XYZ file of C-alpha atoms in Angstrom:
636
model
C 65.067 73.604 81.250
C 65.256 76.996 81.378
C 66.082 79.046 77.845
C 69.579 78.470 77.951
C 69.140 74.533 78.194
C 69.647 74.466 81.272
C 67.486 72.236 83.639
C 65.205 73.712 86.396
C 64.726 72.614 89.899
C 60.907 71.143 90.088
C 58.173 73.980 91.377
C 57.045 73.599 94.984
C 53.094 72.813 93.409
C 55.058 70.295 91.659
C 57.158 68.639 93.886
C 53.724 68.344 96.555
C 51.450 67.573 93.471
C 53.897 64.232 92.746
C 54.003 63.808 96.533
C 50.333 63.616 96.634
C 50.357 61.210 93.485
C 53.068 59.078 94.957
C 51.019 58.575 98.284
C 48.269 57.816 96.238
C 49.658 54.551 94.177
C 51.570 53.208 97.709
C 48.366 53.670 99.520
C 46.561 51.310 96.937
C 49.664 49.088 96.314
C 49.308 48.314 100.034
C 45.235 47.697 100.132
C 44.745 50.706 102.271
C 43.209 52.381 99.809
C 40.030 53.317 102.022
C 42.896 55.956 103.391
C 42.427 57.824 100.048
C 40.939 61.015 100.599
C 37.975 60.974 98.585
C 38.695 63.676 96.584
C 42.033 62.097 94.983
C 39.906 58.166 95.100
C 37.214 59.023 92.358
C 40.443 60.457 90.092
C 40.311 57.534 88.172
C 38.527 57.686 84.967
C 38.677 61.381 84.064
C 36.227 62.670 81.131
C 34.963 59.915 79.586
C 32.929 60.071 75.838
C 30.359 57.061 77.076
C 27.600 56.815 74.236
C 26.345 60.416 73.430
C 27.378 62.107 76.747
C 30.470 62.912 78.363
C 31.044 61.596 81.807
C 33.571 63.316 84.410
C 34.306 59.874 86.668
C 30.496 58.779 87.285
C 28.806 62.278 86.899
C 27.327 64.029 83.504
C 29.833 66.785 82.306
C 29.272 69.948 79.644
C 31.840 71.405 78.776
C 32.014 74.994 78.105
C 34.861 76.441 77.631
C 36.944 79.514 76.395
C 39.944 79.861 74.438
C 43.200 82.357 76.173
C 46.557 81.753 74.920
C 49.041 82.114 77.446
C 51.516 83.664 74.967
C 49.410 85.977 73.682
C 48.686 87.794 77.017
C 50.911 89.551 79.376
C 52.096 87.483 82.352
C 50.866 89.560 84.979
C 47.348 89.420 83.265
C 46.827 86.035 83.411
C 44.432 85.555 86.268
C 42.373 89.193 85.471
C 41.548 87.035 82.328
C 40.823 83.738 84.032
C 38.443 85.008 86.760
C 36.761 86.875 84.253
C 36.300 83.522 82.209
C 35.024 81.949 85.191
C 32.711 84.800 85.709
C 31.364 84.324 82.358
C 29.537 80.830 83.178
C 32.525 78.651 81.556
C 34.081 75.749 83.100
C 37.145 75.050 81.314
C 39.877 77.110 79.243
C 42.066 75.667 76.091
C 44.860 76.653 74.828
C 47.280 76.104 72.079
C 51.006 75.538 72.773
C 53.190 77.210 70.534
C 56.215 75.090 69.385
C 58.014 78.063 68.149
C 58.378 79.844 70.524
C 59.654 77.058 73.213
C 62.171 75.886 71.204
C 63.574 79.115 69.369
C 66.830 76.702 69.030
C 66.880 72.943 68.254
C 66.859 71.447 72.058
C 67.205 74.699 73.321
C 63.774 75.169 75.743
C 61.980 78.400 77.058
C 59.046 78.028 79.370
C 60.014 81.496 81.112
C 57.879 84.824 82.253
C 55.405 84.589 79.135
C 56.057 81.028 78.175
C 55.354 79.807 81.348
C 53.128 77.389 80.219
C 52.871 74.971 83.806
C 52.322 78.049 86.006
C 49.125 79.045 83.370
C 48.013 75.299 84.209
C 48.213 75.834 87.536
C 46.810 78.884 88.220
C 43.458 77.447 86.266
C 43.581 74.739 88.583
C 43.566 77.425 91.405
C 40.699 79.244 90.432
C 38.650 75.661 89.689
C 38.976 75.482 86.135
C 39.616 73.193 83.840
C 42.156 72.867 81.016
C 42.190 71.112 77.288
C 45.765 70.935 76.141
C 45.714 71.812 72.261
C 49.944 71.220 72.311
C 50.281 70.678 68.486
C 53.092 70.110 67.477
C 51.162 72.289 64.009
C 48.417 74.470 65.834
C 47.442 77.337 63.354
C 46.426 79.867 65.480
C 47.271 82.841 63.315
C 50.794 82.369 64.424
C 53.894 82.052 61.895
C 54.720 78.800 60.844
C 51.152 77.606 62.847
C 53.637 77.002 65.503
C 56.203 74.746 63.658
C 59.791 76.515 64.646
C 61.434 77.953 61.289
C 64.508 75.895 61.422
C 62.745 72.641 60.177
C 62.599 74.625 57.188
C 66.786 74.526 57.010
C 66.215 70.796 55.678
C 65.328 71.705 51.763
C 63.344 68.158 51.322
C 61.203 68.866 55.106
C 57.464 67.531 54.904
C 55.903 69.511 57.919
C 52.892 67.752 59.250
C 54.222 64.471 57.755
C 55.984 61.167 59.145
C 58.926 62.531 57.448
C 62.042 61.483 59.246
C 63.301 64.618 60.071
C 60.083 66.201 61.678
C 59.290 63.328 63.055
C 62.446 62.661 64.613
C 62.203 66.751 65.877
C 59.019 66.130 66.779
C 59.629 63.443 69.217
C 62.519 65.469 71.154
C 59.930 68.465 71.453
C 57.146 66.154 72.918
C 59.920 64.190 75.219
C 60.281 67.564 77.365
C 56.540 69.395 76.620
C 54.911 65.983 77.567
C 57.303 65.793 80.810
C 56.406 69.233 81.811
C 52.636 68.717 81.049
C 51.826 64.498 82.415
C 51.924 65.762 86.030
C 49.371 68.027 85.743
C 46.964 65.580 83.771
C 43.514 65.189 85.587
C 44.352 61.485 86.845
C 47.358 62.571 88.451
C 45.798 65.381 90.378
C 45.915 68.174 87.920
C 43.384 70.200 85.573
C 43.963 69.137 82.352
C 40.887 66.928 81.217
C 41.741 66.526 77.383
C 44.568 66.435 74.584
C 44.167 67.354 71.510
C 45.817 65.603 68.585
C 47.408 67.883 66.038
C 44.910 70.746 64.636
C 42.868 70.543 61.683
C 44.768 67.655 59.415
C 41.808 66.592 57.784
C 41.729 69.546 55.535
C 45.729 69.087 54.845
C 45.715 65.371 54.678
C 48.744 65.032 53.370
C 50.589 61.572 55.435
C 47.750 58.822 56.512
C 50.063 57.435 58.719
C 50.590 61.272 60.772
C 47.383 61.557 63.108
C 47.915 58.096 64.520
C 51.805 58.775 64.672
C 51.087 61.542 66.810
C 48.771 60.185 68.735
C 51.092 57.072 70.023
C 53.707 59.778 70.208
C 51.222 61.693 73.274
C 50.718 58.471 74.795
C 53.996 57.082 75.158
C 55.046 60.089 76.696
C 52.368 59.201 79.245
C 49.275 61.512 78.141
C 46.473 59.280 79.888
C 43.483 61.993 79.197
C 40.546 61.838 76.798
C 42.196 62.629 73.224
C 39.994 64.729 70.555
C 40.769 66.308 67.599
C 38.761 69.078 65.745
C 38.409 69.861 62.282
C 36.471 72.220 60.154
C 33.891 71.811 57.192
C 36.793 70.873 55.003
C 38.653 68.432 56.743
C 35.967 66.881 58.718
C 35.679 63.650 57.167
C 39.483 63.200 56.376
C 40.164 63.842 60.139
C 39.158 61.184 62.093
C 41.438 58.852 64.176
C 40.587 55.354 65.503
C 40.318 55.573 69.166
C 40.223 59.850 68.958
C 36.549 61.518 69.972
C 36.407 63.865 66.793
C 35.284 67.656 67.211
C 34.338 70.202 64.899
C 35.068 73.690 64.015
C 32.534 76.342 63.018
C 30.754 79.732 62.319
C 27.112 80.026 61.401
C 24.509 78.202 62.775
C 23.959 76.437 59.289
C 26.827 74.586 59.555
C 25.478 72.565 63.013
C 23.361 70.046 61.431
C 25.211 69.452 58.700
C 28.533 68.828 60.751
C 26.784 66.783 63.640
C 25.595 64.597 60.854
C 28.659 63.993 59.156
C 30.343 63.810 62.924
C 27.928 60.761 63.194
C 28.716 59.043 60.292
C 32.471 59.491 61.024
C 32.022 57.840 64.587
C 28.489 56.682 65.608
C 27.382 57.805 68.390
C 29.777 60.398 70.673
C 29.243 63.086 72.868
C 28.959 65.840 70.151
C 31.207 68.796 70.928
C 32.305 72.261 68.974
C 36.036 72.943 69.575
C 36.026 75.801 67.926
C 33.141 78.363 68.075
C 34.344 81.665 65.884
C 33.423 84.402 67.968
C 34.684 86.942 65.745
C 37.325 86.503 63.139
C 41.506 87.488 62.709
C 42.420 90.680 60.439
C 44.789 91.051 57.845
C 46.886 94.505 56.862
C 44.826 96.004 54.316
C 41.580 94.514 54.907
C 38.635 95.557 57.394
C 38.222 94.703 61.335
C 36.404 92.250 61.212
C 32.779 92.110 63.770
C 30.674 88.794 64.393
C 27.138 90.879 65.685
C 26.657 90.095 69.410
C 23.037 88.754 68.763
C 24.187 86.545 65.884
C 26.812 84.601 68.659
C 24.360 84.514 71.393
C 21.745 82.445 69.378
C 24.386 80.546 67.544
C 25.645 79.618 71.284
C 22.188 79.180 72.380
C 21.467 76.287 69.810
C 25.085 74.944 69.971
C 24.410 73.855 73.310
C 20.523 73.659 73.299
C 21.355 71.227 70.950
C 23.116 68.864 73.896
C 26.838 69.938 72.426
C 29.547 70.838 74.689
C 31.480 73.933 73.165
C 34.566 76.075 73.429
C 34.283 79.638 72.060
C 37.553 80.489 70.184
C 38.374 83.272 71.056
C 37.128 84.382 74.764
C 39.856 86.539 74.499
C 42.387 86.729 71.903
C 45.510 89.179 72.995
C 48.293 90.387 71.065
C 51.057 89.338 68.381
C 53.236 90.559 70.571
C 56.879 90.954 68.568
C 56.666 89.364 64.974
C 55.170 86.457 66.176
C 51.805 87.116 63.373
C 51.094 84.051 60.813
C 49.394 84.609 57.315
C 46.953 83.996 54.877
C 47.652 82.313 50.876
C 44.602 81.313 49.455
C 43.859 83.619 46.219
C 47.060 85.485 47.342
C 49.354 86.341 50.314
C 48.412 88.092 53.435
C 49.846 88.956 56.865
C 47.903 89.175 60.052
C 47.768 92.363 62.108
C 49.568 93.191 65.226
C 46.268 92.836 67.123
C 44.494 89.587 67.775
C 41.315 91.290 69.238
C 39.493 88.926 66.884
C 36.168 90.610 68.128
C 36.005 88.021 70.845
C 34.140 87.817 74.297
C 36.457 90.011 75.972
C 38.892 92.864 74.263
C 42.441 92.666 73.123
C 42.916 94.757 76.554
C 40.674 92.267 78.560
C 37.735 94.484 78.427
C 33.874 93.435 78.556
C 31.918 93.223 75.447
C 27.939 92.964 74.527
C 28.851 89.350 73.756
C 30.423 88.996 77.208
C 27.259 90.022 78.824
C 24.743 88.321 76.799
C 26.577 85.029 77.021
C 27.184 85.549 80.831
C 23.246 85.391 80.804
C 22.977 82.430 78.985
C 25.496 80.573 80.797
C 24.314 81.469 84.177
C 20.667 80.359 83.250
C 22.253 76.788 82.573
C 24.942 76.894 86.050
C 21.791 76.395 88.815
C 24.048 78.421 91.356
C 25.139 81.940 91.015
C 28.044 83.489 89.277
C 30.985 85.160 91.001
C 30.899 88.900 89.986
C 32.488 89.933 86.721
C 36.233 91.229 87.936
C 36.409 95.401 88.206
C 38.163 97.030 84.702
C 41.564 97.361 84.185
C 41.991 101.276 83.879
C 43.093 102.956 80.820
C 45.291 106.470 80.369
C 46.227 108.625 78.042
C 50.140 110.011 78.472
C 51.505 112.781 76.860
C 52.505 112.017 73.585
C 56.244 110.921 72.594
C 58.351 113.234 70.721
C 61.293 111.404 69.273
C 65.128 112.846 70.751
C 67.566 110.640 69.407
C 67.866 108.897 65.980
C 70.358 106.499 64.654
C 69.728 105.276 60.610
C 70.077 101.807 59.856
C 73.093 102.340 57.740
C 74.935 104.118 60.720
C 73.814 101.407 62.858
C 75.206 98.125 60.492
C 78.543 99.109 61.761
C 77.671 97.551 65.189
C 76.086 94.786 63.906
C 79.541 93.004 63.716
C 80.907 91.785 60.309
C 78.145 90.681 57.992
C 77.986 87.058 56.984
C 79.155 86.941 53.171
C 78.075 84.508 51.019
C 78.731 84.249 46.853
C 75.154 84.379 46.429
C 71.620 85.579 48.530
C 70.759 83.263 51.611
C 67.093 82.544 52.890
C 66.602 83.541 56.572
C 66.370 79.945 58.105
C 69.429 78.768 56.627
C 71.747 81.978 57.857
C 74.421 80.910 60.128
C 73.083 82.822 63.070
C 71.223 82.093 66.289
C 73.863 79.076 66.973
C 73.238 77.092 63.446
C 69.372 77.300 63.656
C 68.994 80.289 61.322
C 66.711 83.739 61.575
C 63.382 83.004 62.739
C 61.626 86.841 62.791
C 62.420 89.838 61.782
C 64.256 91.655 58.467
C 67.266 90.546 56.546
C 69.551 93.239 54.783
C 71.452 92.033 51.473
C 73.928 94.090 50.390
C 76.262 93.973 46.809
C 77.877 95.990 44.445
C 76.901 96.578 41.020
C 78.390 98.697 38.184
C 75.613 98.618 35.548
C 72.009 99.793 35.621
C 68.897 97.548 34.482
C 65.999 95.240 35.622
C 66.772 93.804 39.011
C 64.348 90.535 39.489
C 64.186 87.648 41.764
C 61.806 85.790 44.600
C 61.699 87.916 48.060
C 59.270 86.458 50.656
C 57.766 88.919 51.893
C 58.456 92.446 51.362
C 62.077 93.874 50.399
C 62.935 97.590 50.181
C 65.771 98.351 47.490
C 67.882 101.089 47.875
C 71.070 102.239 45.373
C 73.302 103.141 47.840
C 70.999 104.828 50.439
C 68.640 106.145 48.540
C 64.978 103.434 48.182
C 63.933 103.072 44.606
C 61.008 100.945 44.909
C 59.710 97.714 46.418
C 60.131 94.079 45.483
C 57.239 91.711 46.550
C 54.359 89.501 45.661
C 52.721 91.846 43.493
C 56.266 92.972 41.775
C 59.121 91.142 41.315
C 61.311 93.640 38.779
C 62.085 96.788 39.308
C 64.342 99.594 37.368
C 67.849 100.213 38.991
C 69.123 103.333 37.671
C 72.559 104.420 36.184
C 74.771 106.027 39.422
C 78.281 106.758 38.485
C 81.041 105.487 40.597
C 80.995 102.488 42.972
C 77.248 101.314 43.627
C 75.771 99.497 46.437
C 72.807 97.175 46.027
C 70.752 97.068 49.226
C 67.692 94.852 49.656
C 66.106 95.096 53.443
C 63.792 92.290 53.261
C 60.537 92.196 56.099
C 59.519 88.256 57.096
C 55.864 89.658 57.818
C 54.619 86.496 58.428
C 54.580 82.800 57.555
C 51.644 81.022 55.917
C 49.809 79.087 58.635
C 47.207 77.454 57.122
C 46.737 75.610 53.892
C 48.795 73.312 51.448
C 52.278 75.522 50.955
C 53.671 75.792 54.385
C 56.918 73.681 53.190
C 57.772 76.629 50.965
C 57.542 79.415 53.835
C 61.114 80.607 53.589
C 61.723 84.105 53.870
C 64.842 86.692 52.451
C 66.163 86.002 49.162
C 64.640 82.795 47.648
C 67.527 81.928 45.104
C 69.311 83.871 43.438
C 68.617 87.929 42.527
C 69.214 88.987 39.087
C 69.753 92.334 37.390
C 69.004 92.152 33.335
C 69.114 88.560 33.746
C 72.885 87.742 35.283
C 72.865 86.747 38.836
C 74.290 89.408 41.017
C 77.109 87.325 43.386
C 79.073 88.601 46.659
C 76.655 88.968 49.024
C 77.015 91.020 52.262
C 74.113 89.870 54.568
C 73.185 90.963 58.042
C 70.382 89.191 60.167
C 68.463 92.503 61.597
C 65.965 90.141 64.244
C 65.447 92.868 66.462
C 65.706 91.195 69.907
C 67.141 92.671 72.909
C 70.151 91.290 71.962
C 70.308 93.176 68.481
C 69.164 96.994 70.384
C 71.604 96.335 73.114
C 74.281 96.406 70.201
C 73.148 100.142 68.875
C 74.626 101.208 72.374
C 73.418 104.423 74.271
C 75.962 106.886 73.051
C 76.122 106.038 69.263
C 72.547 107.741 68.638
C 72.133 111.686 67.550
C 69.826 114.062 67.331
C 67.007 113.687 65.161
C 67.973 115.744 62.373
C 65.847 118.078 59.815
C 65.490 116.038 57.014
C 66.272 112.279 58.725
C 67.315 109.098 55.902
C 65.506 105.823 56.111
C 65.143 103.087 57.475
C 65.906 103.882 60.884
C 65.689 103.659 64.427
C 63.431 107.076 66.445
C 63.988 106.590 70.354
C 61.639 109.035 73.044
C 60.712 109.042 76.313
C 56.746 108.221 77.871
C 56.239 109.068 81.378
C 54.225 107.156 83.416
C 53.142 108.244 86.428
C 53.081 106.482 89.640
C 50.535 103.475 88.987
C 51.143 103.092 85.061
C 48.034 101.877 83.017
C 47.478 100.355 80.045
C 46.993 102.812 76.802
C 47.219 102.173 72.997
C 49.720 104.095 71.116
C 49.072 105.820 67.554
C 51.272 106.625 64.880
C 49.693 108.939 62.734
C 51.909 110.063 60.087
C 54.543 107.451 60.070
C 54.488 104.808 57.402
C 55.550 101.255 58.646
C 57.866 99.440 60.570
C 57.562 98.684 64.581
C 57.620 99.920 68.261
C 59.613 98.395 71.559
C 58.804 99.872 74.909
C 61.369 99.177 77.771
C 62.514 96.633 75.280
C 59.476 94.812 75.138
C 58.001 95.033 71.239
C 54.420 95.550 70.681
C 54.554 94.529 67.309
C 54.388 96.068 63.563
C 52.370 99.368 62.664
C 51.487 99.806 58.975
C 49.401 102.555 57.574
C 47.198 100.661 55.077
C 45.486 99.353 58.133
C 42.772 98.513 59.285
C 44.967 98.327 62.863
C 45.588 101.937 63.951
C 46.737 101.261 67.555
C 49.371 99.249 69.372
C 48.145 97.907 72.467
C 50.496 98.799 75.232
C 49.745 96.898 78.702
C 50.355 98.895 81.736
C 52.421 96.123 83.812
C 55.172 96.819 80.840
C 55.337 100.556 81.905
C 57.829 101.698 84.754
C 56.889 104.434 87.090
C 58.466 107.416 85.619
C 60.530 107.777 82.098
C 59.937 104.523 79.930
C 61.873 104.027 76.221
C 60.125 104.189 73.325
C 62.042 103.281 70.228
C 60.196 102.904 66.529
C 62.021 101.632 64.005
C 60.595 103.191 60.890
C 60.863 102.015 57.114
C 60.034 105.124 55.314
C 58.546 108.032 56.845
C 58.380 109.262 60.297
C 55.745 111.632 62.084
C 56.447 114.067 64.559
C 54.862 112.056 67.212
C 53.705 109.061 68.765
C 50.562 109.660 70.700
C 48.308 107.558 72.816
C 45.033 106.983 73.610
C 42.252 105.061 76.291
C 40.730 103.590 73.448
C 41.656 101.265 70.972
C 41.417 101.744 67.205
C 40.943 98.468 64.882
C 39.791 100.084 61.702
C 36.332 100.130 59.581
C 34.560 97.081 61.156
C 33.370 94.225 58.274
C 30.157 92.354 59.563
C 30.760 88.761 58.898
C 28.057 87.064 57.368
């Protein structure tokens, strides 16, 4: 289906891939089975864990592999990244599939332009590699939620990751149309994919016994037919096992090898030992450093990985972008979101570019192949443009009156449970809660993440983790409350993720009374949402501008547009769309500095820029060839 629900006429590959298949099974229905090309005749046993070693049909197999993730990485990039993965030494490429994002509405599917999740399949297959299919339904991956949509989180008694009834029963209708999309192109019927994984990581959340297998049966009565693995790290290792599931681990230093191969062993016997997840670098969070993993450190850490008769994957080969708001977040001795960028110092760039560890491990790999690598693909090539000076401005309290009438409600609503985005609630984005009050005093209450309170227009502080009251002074006259509340991220990893709700948790006091007669408006920022501002409601950008608002400018692009990273030096926080497309959150406690800005997003000529700024706005937005991460943090 495409994302209206509506369903799609089978691809040509697809249509002559089941042809194939279909020949196949008559052929040896009717003993002529010596007709089988030879090619499609050995497809019968796949990758096979036999004793320590894996077997592809009847021949020894490695694997080495790189993560990409589809989503993460502009369309029209795809295959620069691929061949360049290829051209590395590595044989196969994983990725996660994000749950979220293909079903932004319950049984509503998107597998369109970016999400096109068979055509990335495919196009692996084309250029001879092969795929492992990490398809959740949790994957972490530093994305909100791990993956899980938000509206699961509309049921207040949901167990996520759990044989609950209700996820399990949402579950299943996810996996009935992922699994129909993804069986055809399963190694035994023709197609790349050589493995499954089950779920991500449960043995360090652990939480239902009964889950892993559930999911497993789930995966094979939808016809998945492929090797099955999970992969767990140091804390979940032992917990994550599943009868009849080849167990992989997750890892860092080369410390960790032993120790994990041995308690592999003792959770299995003997298997073909594999790392699923080699850390070639490591994500960043807003306010922290960019984190570096020291080329040397990953080549011998490699080198002994596999030396050491393990098949790997190197998580990240290359990590992309959080394009939009799409970032997860950290809550272990406190709450943090992820940056914009998922550069996550891996083999290649956020931009696609080479790196000492590219090179180095291109070395290594290529002393293992026998044959000779195909070249490393040319450079994408980076510009500067002139910078953006902002020509038309609309505030976000002129723009509320083409939101449409606010949804009112006696008292605050969380984002997932607002009656937008047909029933299935505010997934990304910021919620503004408006009421009226006629006294001063202590406003206090639970916001998830970040809210901005204004009196009338005017912001008199911040409500958040670290502070949860806040004075409201004494205005004469008839008072608006305003509280523009940022989702910057939902937990995706660890023990809370049932209580990632975002807005107004409950209700919002002032002096102790609960404030009641809400005006709310879901502010998601889609396409959808700017397309309401209109062209002709925006002004000039005046003197002395109010905030929040909305700064639109022009970048021109010349003929053959190339990719560049736009800087925002002097504005505070808040996020950038080009030709509608959003890049993603800026903030200036860093350590990100730059938006990434791919060149295949640019049109010849004048392009749209439009920030939407929270506090504080700089003259202009410049760009740049190069990328700026922040202070780099050598992991130990």
């Amino acid at each position: 289906m495409n994302a209206c629900g509506v369903r799609r006429r089978p691809g040509l590959r697809l249509g002559l891939l089941a042809l194939v298949v279909l020949s196949f099974l008559v052929l040896r229905r009717l003993d002529w089975y010596h007709l089988v090309p030879p090619w499609l005749r050995r497809r019968q046993l796949g990758l096979q864990a036999r004793g320590p070693t894996f077997l592809l049909e009847d021949s020894t197999f490695s694997i080495f592999g790189g993560s990409i993730h589809y989503f993460r990485v502009p369309r029209e990039y795809w295959r620069d990244r691929l061949l360049k993965l290829k051209a590395c030494g590595l044989n196969t490429v994983t990725t996660y599939v994000p749950w979220n994002l293909h079903e932004p509405e319950r049984d509503k599917f998107d597998f369109s332009g970016n999400l096109d999740l068979e055509a990335f399949i495919l196009l692996a297959a084309e250029l001879g590699l092969w795929v492992i299919l990490r398809p959740g339904p949790y994957i972490c991956a530093e994305i909100d939620l791990g993956g899980l949509p938000s509206w699961l989180l509309q049921d207040p008694d949901m167990k996520l990751r759990t044989t609950y009834k209700g996820f399990a029963e949402a579950v299943d209708l996810y996996f009935d149309h992922l699994m129909s999309r993804v069986v055809p192109l399963q190694y035994k019927h023709g197609g790349p994919i050589i493995a499954v994984q089950v779920e991500n990581e449960y043995g360090s959340y652990h939480k239902d016994p009964a889950y892993m297998p559930y999911v497993k049966k789930a995966l094979e009565d939808r016809g998945i037919v492929e090797l099955l693995l999970t992969s767990d790290n140091n804390e979940g290792l032992s917990k994550g096992v599943v009868h009849g599931v080849l167990a992989t681990i997750n890892l860092q230093s080369q410390k960790e090898i032993l120790f994990l191969t041995d308690v592999l062993l003792g959770a299995q016997g003997v298997q073909p030992k594999m790392v699923m997840e080699y850390w070639t670098g490591w994500f960043d969070s807003w306010g922290g450093p960019h984190h570096i993993l020291d080329s040397s450190e990953v080549l011998k850490t490699v080198s002994a990985i596999v030396r050491g008769g393990s098949s790997i994957n190197l998580y990240m080969f290359h990590g992309g972008t959080n394009f939009g708001f799409i970032n997860g977040a950290m809550d272990f001795d406190g709450y943090m979101s992820d940056v914009t960028s998922y550069d996550y110092d891996a083999v290649l760039t956020e931009a696609g570019d080479y790196t000492a560890k590219y090179f180095k491990l291109r070395e290594f790999f290529s002393s293992l192949s026998g044959v000779p690598l195909p070249p490393p693909p040319g450079l994408l090539p980076k510009t500067t443009y002139e910078p953006v000076m902002p020509s038309f401005y609309l505030s976000l309290w002129d723009a509320l009156k083409y939101m449409g009438e606010p949804i009112t409600s006696a008292s605050p609503v969380n984002m997932e449970n607002l009656p937008v985005n047909n029933g299935n609630g505010q997934a990304f984005g910021y919620t503004l809660y408006e009421t009226t009050i006629t006294v001063s005093g202590i406003l206090s209450g639970r916001v998830c993440d970040r809210g901005q309170v204004f009196v009338n227009t005017v912001s008199v502080g911040f409500l958040d983790y670290d502070s949860d009251k806040i004075a409201i002074p004494l205005i004469q006259g008839y008072t608006i409350l305003r509280i523009l509340v940022e989702n910057r991220g939902r937990v995706n990893y660890g023990k809370n993720i049932d209580g990632q709700r975002k807005g107004l948790i409950g209700n919002l006091y002032l002096d102790g009374v609960p404030l009641k007669n809400f005006r709310i408006y879901s502010l998601d920022m889609k396409r959808s949402f700017f397309e309401r501002l209109g062209a002709n409601n925006w002004s000039s950008v005046p003197e002395e501008p109010s905030f929040p608002a909305f700064f639109s400018g022009i970048l021109s692009a010349g003929p053959s547009p190339s990719d560049t990273f736009l800087k925002l030096e002097g504005w505070k926080k808040g996020a950038v769309l080009v030709n509608g497309q959003n890049l993603g959150r800026y903030w200036d406690v860093g350590p990100q500095e730059t938006l990434y800005l791919p060149g295949v997003w640019l049109n010849r000529g004048a392009n749209q820029v439009i920030v939407f700024e929270e506090e504080m706005a700089g003259p202009v937005i410049q760009s740049m060839e190069t990328p700026h991460l922040g202070r780099n943090h050598y992991i130990d």
